[in-house]
Amino acid sequence: MDQESVGPSEEAPPWKRRVDRILPLVIGCALAAALGALLYFAGTAAQERDEALAEQRRSYEIMTLARRLDASIARSEATLARYVVGMDKDVGRVYQDQWKNASAELEALRLATRDDAGQARLLAKLSEAFRTRGAMLSDIALRTNYDQKIAALGKYYQASKDPGLARISTLLDQIVDTETSRLEEHSQSAARAGASLQTVGTTYRLAGLALVVALLVAAWVARSAIRERRREQRLIDEEYHRAQKLESAVAARTAELELAYEKLRRETDDRARMEESLRQLQKMEAVGRLTGGIAHDFNNMLTIVVGGLELARRRVKSSEALRHIDSALDGAGRASALTRRLLAFARSEPNLPEPHDPDSLVIGMADLLDRAMGDQLTIKFELDCGSWQLHADRHQFENALLNLAANARDAMEGRGTLVIRTRQSRLVAREIGDCPAGEYILLSVIDTGRGMNAETLSHAFEPFYTTKPVGKGTGLGLSQVFGFIGQCGGEVRLLSEPEKGTEVHLYFPRHTIASDLGRSPGSVMEPASRAAANEDDPPPLRILVVEDDPRVLAQTRSALMELGHEVIGCGHPHNAISALDADGKIDLILSDVLMPDMTGPEMIAALPAPFRSIPVIFATGYAGEVESSMFEGHELLRKPYTLTSLRKALAQASRRMAGRRPAASASGERPRRSNAPPAKRSDRKA
């Protein structure tokens, strides 16, 4: 029986053997095709779902960035409001940081939407509105930085009403609304892809069942060896795919860690730079305060020295002694010029614009510029302003020129040619910035240094912006120049290209009112024979001198008595009102600016109504935190002062007093003495 069962199998016809060989291949191909189709549809459905989920994440990211940008803009504007009201420099720097963060978030939003044409158009409009708003807020911050609080508040009020802020909010809402609509579409796509994937899974299970049945049917034609080889090959393939997935996961995680490390390193470097910049600013502020304090004490001592030398000069007849006294006065003049440089550095003098000859101002700084620039740098002066004058604060003008020269020196690394040029210029309306048509004095500072690129030029006048290494600069030089030229009603233009040098052009409106050359009354170097040559001496006056330094008070009393006036001394501002009440016949008040408990302007502002019409001369060697607006309507005498400059200030105050006398009489106030005979020296109060 076994022999019969085996025999037919061994003697199977050829077609049967061919079927036995081909059937496994056919079944295998069919199985492979079915499996491939299922895998393809499963992969397609999974890919669609992943794409929909990715789009959802992208929409969430864009919406988050938009809301974050809106919040950052609101925070920065709130911080700016606190800065404008409080004028706290630290709050100003916080505002700058917050606005930079808002710029970074705007850039992140732009990158997130760069592949979307519709959103990119909205981002372009948003960027333009953001830049416009930033320029407006930067102008407010700049005005606040230069103590223009009223102007800054006005600008901030205008900015709060500006439609640009509403436009920014509207554009952000449009971006969020667009992404919200897309999020709903992506959610529906993800749901459809999930349903398709579920259908494919069900089909896959059914097909798997069919494949099992087919495998069972094909088992009788498949040989054990083929099945084993297939199983081994499948295991090998699965292991290979698992290894590839593991390698990809490790590579992706490694890349994420590298990015995180790089970001952390950049943040650490940025924080270190910011801390170093803050330390530098604090150091500069401390140096400025120390310099101003030293200059104040030094000016008080120089006042005593100069006054004593001039009084001695009036009594000494020996030509040899006069020569030594003149030499000492010249040395005091040089010391006075040094203190003015210190005060200009400390920014502690009030803004007192006066008419000046620009060519003379530049020539007067020649020695200082030569010392500051070094021996390996050549300075060329091309001065051609003729008789034209400008109206500006002399010391701020000199400080601005020194800042520009120092920047040029650093750009040339101490080697090259610096050209300082003055010219007469006539401009049409808006030819240079917002300058109206008219005549201007052009001051140019030209160097042959490394120049600046377009990015640096766009930020050159921003406060605290600098390209110098840490510790080499504060980023306030050009912003001070910008603020100064704005106060003068002029314009600044900056021309530069990399490796082609830099040109800074300052346009000052021509001063056309005929007046003196602008030398302040307190200049020690003013020759006695030239000052007040055409001015009449004031009539004898009864003067109240308020000065907390007893030595300066004694010297001032001696100088005024030498000029023929009666003097009442007051050593503290709190005693001024009682001195006025006790005397009742004070013609003029000569007061120091900085004194214990209150300043001179504060003392004058606190005077009762009957004494407010008395002319006032403020004597100052250091204005400190006193606003220059508090000096308006009064004469200002800079320490150290000479008898000539003191006489000139008294004459101007006397003319001011004569102009006010009729109005005072009409209002019922007490009459003012003006023509009383000079008191005898022995009757004057010591």
mmCIF file with all atom_site columns, C-alpha atoms in Angstrom, residues 139 142-143 404 425 427-436 439-444 461 478 481-494 503-510:
data_model
loop_
_atom_site.group_PDB
_atom_site.id
_atom_site.type_symbol
_atom_site.label_atom_id
_atom_site.label_alt_id
_atom_site.label_comp_id
_atom_site.label_asym_id
_atom_site.label_entity_id
_atom_site.label_seq_id
_atom_site.pdbx_PDB_ins_code
_atom_site.Cartn_x
_atom_site.Cartn_y
_atom_site.Cartn_z
_atom_site.occupancy
_atom_site.B_iso_or_equiv
_atom_site.pdbx_formal_charge
_atom_site.auth_seq_id
_atom_site.auth_comp_id
_atom_site.auth_asym_id
_atom_site.auth_atom_id
_atom_site.pdbx_PDB_model_num
ATOM 1  C CA . ASP A 1 139 ? 12.067 109.288 19.399 1.00 0.00 ? 139 ASP A CA 1
ATOM 2  C CA . LEU A 1 142 ? 15.580 109.716 22.951 1.00 0.00 ? 142 LEU A CA 1
ATOM 3  C CA . ARG A 1 143 ? 13.790 112.878 24.087 1.00 0.00 ? 143 ARG A CA 1
ATOM 4  C CA . LEU A 1 404 ? 33.369 113.026 16.832 1.00 0.00 ? 404 LEU A CA 1
ATOM 5  C CA . SER A 1 425 ? 25.928 126.486 3.229  1.00 0.00 ? 425 SER A CA 1
ATOM 6  C CA . LEU A 1 427 ? 19.864 124.781 1.743  1.00 0.00 ? 427 LEU A CA 1
ATOM 7  C CA . VAL A 1 428 ? 16.474 124.489 0.135  1.00 0.00 ? 428 VAL A CA 1
ATOM 8  C CA . ALA A 1 429 ? 13.606 123.108 2.193  1.00 0.00 ? 429 ALA A CA 1
ATOM 9  C CA . ARG A 1 430 ? 14.167 119.469 3.290  1.00 0.00 ? 430 ARG A CA 1
ATOM 10 C CA . GLU A 1 431 ? 17.375 119.183 1.320  1.00 0.00 ? 431 GLU A CA 1
ATOM 11 C CA . ILE A 1 432 ? 18.986 117.814 4.472  1.00 0.00 ? 432 ILE A CA 1
ATOM 12 C CA . GLY A 1 433 ? 16.538 116.013 6.758  1.00 0.00 ? 433 GLY A CA 1
ATOM 13 C CA . ASP A 1 434 ? 13.788 118.328 8.012  1.00 0.00 ? 434 ASP A CA 1
ATOM 14 C CA . CYS A 1 435 ? 15.866 121.511 7.740  1.00 0.00 ? 435 CYS A CA 1
ATOM 15 C CA . PRO A 1 436 ? 13.849 124.477 6.443  1.00 0.00 ? 436 PRO A CA 1
ATOM 16 C CA . GLU A 1 439 ? 21.572 129.662 5.593  1.00 0.00 ? 439 GLU A CA 1
ATOM 17 C CA . TYR A 1 440 ? 23.496 127.120 7.629  1.00 0.00 ? 440 TYR A CA 1
ATOM 18 C CA . ILE A 1 441 ? 26.985 126.671 9.011  1.00 0.00 ? 441 ILE A CA 1
ATOM 19 C CA . LEU A 1 442 ? 28.344 123.254 8.001  1.00 0.00 ? 442 LEU A CA 1
ATOM 20 C CA . LEU A 1 443 ? 30.807 121.596 10.394 1.00 0.00 ? 443 LEU A CA 1
ATOM 21 C CA . SER A 1 444 ? 32.354 118.444 8.880  1.00 0.00 ? 444 SER A CA 1
ATOM 22 C CA . PHE A 1 461 ? 22.504 107.357 16.598 1.00 0.00 ? 461 PHE A CA 1
ATOM 23 C CA . LEU A 1 478 ? 26.783 109.967 18.615 1.00 0.00 ? 478 LEU A CA 1
ATOM 24 C CA . VAL A 1 481 ? 25.760 114.716 19.205 1.00 0.00 ? 481 VAL A CA 1
ATOM 25 C CA . PHE A 1 482 ? 22.311 113.949 17.756 1.00 0.00 ? 482 PHE A CA 1
ATOM 26 C CA . GLY A 1 483 ? 20.567 115.444 20.792 1.00 0.00 ? 483 GLY A CA 1
ATOM 27 C CA . PHE A 1 484 ? 22.803 118.535 20.775 1.00 0.00 ? 484 PHE A CA 1
ATOM 28 C CA . ILE A 1 485 ? 22.276 119.338 17.082 1.00 0.00 ? 485 ILE A CA 1
ATOM 29 C CA . GLY A 1 486 ? 18.534 118.827 17.585 1.00 0.00 ? 486 GLY A CA 1
ATOM 30 C CA . GLN A 1 487 ? 18.550 121.394 20.414 1.00 0.00 ? 487 GLN A CA 1
ATOM 31 C CA . CYS A 1 488 ? 20.278 123.837 18.072 1.00 0.00 ? 488 CYS A CA 1
ATOM 32 C CA . GLY A 1 489 ? 17.543 123.380 15.435 1.00 0.00 ? 489 GLY A CA 1
ATOM 33 C CA . GLY A 1 490 ? 19.956 121.817 12.959 1.00 0.00 ? 490 GLY A CA 1
ATOM 34 C CA . GLU A 1 491 ? 20.517 118.440 11.346 1.00 0.00 ? 491 GLU A CA 1
ATOM 35 C CA . VAL A 1 492 ? 23.232 115.786 11.226 1.00 0.00 ? 492 VAL A CA 1
ATOM 36 C CA . ARG A 1 493 ? 24.139 113.651 8.202  1.00 0.00 ? 493 ARG A CA 1
ATOM 37 C CA . LEU A 1 494 ? 26.357 110.580 8.335  1.00 0.00 ? 494 LEU A CA 1
ATOM 38 C CA . GLU A 1 503 ? 32.077 111.896 7.068  1.00 0.00 ? 503 GLU A CA 1
ATOM 39 C CA . VAL A 1 504 ? 29.902 113.504 9.754  1.00 0.00 ? 504 VAL A CA 1
ATOM 40 C CA . HIS A 1 505 ? 28.208 116.762 8.677  1.00 0.00 ? 505 HIS A CA 1
ATOM 41 C CA . LEU A 1 506 ? 26.583 119.002 11.300 1.00 0.00 ? 506 LEU A CA 1
ATOM 42 C CA . TYR A 1 507 ? 24.278 121.757 9.973  1.00 0.00 ? 507 TYR A CA 1
ATOM 43 C CA . PHE A 1 508 ? 23.813 124.701 12.388 1.00 0.00 ? 508 PHE A CA 1
ATOM 44 C CA . PRO A 1 509 ? 21.301 127.454 11.528 1.00 0.00 ? 509 PRO A CA 1
ATOM 45 C CA . ARG A 1 510 ? 23.119 130.737 10.944 1.00 0.00 ? 510 ARG A CA 1
#
